[in-house]
XYZ file of C-alpha atoms in Angstrom:
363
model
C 85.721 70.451 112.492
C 85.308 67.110 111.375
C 87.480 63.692 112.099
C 90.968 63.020 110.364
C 88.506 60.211 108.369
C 86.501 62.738 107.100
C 89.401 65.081 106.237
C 90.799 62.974 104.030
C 87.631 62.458 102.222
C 87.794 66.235 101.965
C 90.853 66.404 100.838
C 90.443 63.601 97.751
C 87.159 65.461 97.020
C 88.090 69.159 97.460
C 91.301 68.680 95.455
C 90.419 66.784 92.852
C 86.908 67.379 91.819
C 87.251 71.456 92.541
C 90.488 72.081 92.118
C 91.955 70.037 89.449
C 88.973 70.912 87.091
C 89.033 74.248 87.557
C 93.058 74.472 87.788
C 93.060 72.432 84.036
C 90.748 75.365 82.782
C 93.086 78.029 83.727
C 96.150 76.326 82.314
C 93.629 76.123 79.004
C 93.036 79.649 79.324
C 95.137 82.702 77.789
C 97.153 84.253 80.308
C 98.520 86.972 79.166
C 95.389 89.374 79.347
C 96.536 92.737 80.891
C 95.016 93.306 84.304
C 91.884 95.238 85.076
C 92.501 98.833 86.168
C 91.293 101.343 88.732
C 90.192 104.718 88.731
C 93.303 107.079 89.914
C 91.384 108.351 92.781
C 91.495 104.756 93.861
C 94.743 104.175 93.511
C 96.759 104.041 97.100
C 100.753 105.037 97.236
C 102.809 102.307 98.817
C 105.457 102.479 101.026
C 108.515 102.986 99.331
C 110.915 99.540 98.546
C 113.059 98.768 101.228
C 110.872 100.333 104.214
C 110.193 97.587 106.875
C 106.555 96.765 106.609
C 104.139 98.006 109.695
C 104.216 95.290 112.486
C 100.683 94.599 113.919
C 100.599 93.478 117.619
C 100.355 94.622 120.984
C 103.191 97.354 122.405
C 106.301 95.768 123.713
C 106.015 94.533 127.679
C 101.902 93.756 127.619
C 101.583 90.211 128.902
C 98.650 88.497 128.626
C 97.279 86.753 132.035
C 94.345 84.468 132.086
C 92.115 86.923 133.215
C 92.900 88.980 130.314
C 92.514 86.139 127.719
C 89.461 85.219 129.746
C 88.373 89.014 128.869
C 88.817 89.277 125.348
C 88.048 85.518 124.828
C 91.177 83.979 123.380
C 91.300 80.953 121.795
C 95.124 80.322 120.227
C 94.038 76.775 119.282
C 91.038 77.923 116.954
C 90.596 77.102 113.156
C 92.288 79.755 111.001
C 91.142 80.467 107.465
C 94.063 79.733 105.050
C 92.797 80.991 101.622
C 93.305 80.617 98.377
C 93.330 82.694 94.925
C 94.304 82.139 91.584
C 93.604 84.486 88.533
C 91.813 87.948 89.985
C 90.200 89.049 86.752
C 87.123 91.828 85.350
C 85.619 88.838 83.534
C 85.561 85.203 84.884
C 86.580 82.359 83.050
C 86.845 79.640 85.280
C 85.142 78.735 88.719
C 88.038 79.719 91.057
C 88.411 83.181 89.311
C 87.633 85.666 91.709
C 86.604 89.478 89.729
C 88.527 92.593 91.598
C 85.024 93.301 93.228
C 84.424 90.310 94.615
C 88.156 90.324 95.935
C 87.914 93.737 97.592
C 84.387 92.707 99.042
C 85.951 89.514 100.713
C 89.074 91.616 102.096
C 86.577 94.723 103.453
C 84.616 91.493 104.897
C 87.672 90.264 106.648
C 88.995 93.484 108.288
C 85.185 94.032 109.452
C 84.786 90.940 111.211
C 88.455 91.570 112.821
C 90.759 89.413 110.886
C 94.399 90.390 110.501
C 96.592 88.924 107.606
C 99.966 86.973 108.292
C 102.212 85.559 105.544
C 101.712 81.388 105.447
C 105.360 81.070 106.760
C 104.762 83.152 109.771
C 101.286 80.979 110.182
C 103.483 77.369 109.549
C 106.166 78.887 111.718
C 103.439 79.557 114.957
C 104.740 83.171 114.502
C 101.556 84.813 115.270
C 101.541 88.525 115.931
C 97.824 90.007 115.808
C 95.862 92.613 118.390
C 94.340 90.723 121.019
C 90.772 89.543 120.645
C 91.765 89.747 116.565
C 92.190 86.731 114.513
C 94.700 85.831 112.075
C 93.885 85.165 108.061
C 96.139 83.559 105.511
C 95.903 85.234 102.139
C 97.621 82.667 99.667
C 97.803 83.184 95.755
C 99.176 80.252 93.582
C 101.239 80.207 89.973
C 102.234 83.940 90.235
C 99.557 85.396 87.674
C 100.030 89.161 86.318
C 97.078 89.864 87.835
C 98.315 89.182 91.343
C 101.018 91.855 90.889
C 103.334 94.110 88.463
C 104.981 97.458 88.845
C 103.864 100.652 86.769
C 105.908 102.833 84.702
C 106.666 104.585 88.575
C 107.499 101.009 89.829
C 104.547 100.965 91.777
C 102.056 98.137 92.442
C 100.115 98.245 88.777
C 96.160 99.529 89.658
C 93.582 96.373 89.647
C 96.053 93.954 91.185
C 95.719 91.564 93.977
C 98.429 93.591 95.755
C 96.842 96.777 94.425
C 93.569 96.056 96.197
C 95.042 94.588 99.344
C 96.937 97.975 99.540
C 94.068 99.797 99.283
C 91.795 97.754 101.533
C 94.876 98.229 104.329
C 94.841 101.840 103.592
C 90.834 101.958 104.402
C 90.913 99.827 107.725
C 94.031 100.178 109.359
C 94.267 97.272 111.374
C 94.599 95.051 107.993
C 97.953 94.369 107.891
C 98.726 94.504 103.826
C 100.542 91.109 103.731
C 100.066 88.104 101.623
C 102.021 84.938 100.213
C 102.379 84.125 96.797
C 103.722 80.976 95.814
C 105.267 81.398 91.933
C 106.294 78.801 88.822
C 109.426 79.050 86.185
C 107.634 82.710 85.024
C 106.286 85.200 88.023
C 103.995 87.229 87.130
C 103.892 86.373 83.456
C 107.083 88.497 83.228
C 109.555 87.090 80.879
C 112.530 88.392 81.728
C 115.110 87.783 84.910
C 115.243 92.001 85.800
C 111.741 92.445 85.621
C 111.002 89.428 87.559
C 114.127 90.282 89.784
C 112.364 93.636 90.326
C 108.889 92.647 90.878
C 110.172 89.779 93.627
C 112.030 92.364 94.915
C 109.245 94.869 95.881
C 107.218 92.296 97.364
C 110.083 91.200 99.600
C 111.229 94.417 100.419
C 107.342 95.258 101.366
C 106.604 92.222 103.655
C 105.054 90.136 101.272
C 106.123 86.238 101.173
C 107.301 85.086 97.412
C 107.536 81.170 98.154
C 107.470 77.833 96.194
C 105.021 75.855 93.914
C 107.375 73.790 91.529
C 108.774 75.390 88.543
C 106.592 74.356 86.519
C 103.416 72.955 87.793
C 102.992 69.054 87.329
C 101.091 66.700 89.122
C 103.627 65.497 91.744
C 101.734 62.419 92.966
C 102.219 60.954 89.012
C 106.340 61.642 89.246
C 109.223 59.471 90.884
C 110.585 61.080 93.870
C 113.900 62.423 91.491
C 111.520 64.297 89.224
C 109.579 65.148 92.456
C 112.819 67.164 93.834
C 113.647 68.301 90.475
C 110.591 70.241 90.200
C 110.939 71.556 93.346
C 114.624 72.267 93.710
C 114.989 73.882 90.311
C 111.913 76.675 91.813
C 113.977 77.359 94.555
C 116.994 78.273 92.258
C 114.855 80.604 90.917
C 113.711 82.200 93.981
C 117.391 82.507 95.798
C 118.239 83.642 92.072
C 115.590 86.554 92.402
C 116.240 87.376 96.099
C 113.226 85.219 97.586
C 114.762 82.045 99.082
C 115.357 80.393 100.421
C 111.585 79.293 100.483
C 109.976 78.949 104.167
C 106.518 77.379 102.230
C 105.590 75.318 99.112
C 101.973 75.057 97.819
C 101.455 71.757 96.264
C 100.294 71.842 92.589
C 96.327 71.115 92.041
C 96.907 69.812 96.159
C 98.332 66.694 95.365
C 100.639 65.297 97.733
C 103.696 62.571 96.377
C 103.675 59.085 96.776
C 106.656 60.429 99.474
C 105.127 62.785 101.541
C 108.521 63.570 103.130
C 110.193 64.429 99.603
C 107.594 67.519 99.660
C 108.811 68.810 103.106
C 112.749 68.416 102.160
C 115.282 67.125 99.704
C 117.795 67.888 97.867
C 118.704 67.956 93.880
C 121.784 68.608 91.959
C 123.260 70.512 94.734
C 119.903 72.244 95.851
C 118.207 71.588 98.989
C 114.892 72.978 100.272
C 113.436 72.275 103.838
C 110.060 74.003 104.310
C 108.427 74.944 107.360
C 105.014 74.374 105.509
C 103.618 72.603 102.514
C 100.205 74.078 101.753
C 97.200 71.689 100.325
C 94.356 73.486 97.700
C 91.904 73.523 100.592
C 88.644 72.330 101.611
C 88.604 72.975 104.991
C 90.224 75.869 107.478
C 93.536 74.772 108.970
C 94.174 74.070 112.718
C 96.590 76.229 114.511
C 99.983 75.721 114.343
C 99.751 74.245 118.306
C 97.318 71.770 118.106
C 98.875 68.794 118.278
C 97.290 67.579 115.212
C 98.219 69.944 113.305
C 100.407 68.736 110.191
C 102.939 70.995 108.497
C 103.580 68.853 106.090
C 99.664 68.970 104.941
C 98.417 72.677 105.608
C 94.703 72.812 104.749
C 93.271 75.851 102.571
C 89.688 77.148 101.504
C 89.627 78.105 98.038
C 88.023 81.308 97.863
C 84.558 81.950 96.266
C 80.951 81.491 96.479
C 78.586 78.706 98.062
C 76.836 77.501 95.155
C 77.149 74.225 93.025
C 80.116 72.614 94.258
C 81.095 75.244 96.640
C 78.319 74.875 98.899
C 80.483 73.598 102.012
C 84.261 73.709 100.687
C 84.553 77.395 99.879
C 85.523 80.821 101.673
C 81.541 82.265 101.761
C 80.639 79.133 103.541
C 83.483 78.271 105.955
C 83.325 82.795 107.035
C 79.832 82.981 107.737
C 80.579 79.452 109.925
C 82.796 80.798 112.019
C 80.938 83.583 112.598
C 78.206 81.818 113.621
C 80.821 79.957 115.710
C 82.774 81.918 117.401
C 84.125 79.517 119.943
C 86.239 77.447 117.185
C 87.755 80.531 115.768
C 91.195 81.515 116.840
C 91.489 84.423 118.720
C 94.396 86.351 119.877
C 95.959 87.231 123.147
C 98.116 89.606 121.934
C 100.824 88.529 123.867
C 103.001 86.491 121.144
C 105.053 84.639 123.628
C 102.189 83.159 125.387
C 99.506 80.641 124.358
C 96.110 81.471 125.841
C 93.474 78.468 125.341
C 89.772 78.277 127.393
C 90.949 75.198 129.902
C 88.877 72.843 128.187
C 91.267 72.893 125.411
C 94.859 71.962 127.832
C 95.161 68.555 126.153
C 94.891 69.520 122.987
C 98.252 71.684 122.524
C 101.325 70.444 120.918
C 103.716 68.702 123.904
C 106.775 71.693 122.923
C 104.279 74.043 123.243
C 103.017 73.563 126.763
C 105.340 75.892 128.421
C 103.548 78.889 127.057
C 100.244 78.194 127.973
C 97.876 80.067 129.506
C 94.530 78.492 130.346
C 91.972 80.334 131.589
C-alpha cells in the first residue's frame, strides 16, 4: 500500500484521467439500450420480496481466540477490494464497460479465491460478517443503469442484469453472499416513472441489496458552492426516502471528485433535508483500508474500478490490484469469523483505530 503522498497522487490521477474520461463517454452514450439476455436454463429464481436475505457468518456463540485467528490466519486490518461498475453491456462502448461475461468471470473469480460480498454501508459501518479465513468484497455500481437491474413481466430480476448474474453466481457457489450497493441519480434504472422505480427499489431492499446516494443528478461537485453542493445531494435523498431506500447510509461521489468542503459531502442539510452518511465512496484507484485502521477515512472510501490491466489500467484496475493480493496474501483482510472481535497478527497492534482497541485480538 503506498504513503498518504502517493494516494493522493492516485487519487488526482485515477479520478480524473480514468474516470472522468470514460464517465463523459457514457453520459455521451445512448442509454436506453435494453439489456442483454440469458438463456432460460440460466436464469436463477430469487427469493421472493420481503424474505430476509441469507446471513453469512459463523453460528451464534463461536468466539474467535488468538490461537484460532493464528490458525486460519486473520488479518481484520487488511486491504479490502471496494469495486466499481458502471454500464454491464453485450457490446462495449466505453473503457469502464464491463460485457456480462467478463462480469460473471470476475464474480466466479471472487467466490474461488474466497471472497464474500458485503453492502458498502455494512463495510463503512465496520459491520463485517464473513466465514472465518474468508475475505470481504465490496460490489459497488454507480448512476443506477437498466442494465444493473429491472423486474420481468413476473417481477423478477430481468435475465442479463448485474443483479441477474450476481444471483446466479450466488446460486453456483454458495458461500457468495448475493449482495451489492448501488448508488442511483434523479432516474433508477432508466425507469421513468415513480411505481416502477418504487417497485424496482423496493425488491432490492426487500432482498438485501443497498440502494444509496450519488446526487440527483450527477455534476461535478468540486465546481459547485457548498448550497448547490447540498442541493444535489439532499434532493437524491428525497428521492430515496420517497422510494423506500433512505435514509442513505453511503454516497458515491460523482466522477470521484470531492467539494471544496469535504465535510458538506459527509452531512448537511437543504430545504428541510438532512443526510449524514456513514461513508462517501471515491471512483477508485486503489483498495480501501479496513474500516479499523486508524487511517482509514470515511469520508474518502477508496475504490478499484473494475476491468482489465492494459493501457491505463495497468496498476489502477480490479485484474491488477486481485492477482496482487493474491500474490500477497499477508495485506489482504481476512476474517475471524467472530464479528465482535478484531483479530490482527501482533505486528499490526498500533495500527487499529483507538475505539476499536477493546476488541482486539492479537495473535
Amino acid at each position: 500500500m503506498r504513503s498518504s503522498a502517493s494516494l493522493t497522487r492516485l487519487i488526482g490521477i485515477a479520478n480524473v484521467v480514468v474516470v472522468v474520461v470514460a464517465v463523459i463517454g457514457l453520459v455521451l452514450l445512448p442509454s436506453s439500450a435494453p439489456a442483454p439476455q440469458v438463456p432460460a436454463a440460466q436464469r436463477v429464481t430469487p427469493r421472493p420480496t420481503g424474505e430476509p436475505p441469507a446471513q453469512v457468518g459463523q453460528p451464534p456463540g463461536v468466539v474467535a481466540t488468538p490461537e484460532f485467528a493464528r490458525q486460519v490466519k486473520a488479518n481484520e486490518l487488511g486491504l479490502v477490494p471496494v469495486l466499481m461498475y458502471h454500464r454491464i453491456v453485450t457490446k462495449r462502448r466505453a473503457s469502464i464497460d464491463r460485457t456480462p461475461a467478463q462480469f460473471r468471470r470476475e464474480l466466479e473469480k471472487l467466490a474461488e479465491e474466497g471472497y464474500v460480498p458485503i453492502s458498502a454501508k455494512e463495510f463503512a459501518a465496520g459491520d463485517i460478517r464473513v466465514p472465518a479465513g474468508k475475505s470481504p468484497v465490496v460490489l459497488t455500481f454507480d448512476d443506477g443503469h437498466p442494465s444493473h437491474f429491472g423486474l420481468d413481466a413476473a417481477g423478477n430480476p430481468r435475465p442479463g442484469t448485474a443483479v441477474a448474474i450476481i444471483l446466479q453466481v450466488a446460486a453456483k457457489y454458495p458461500g457468495f453472499r448475493p449482495v451489492a450497493t448501488f448508488w442511483i441519480n434523479h432516474t433508477p434504472f432508466g425507469l421513468p416513472t415513480e411505481p416502477e422505480q418504487a417497485a424496482a427499489v423496493g425488491w432490492l431492499v426487500g432482498n438485501g441489496f443497498e440502494v444509496a446516494n450519488h446526487t440527483w443528478s450527477h455534476p461535478n461537485l468540486r465546481t459547485l458552492p457548498k448550497k448547490k453542493v447540498r442541493r444535489q445531494i439532499a434532493k437524491a435523498e428525497r428521492l430515496l426516502r420517497k422510494l423506500g431506500a433512505g435514509p442513505a447510509k453511503t454516497m458515491a461521489l460523482p466522477y470521484g471528485s470531492m467539494p471544496r468542503s469535504k465535510k458538506t459531502a459527509r452531512s448537511g442539510a437543504w430545504e428541510g433535508t438532512a443526510y449524514d452518511f456513514t461513508g462517501v465512496f471515491l471512483a477508485g484507484a486503489e483498495p480501501s483500508r479496513s474500516p479499523y485502521a486508524k487511517d482509514f477515512d470515511r469520508g474518502a472510501i477508496q475504490r478499484i474500478q473494475s476491468n482489465g490491466n492494459k493501457g491505463e489500467c495497468r496498476k489502477w484496475c480490479s485484474q491488477y490490484w486481485l492477482e496482487w493480493l493474491r500474490k500477497h496474501p499477508r495485506e489482504r483482510y481476512v476474517s475471524d469469523g467472530d464479528p465482535d472481535r478484531i483479530s490482527i497478527p501482533g505486528r499490526l497492534r498500533g495500527k487499529i483505530t483507538a475505539k476499536r482497541r477493546p476488541l482486539v485480538n492479537a495473535y
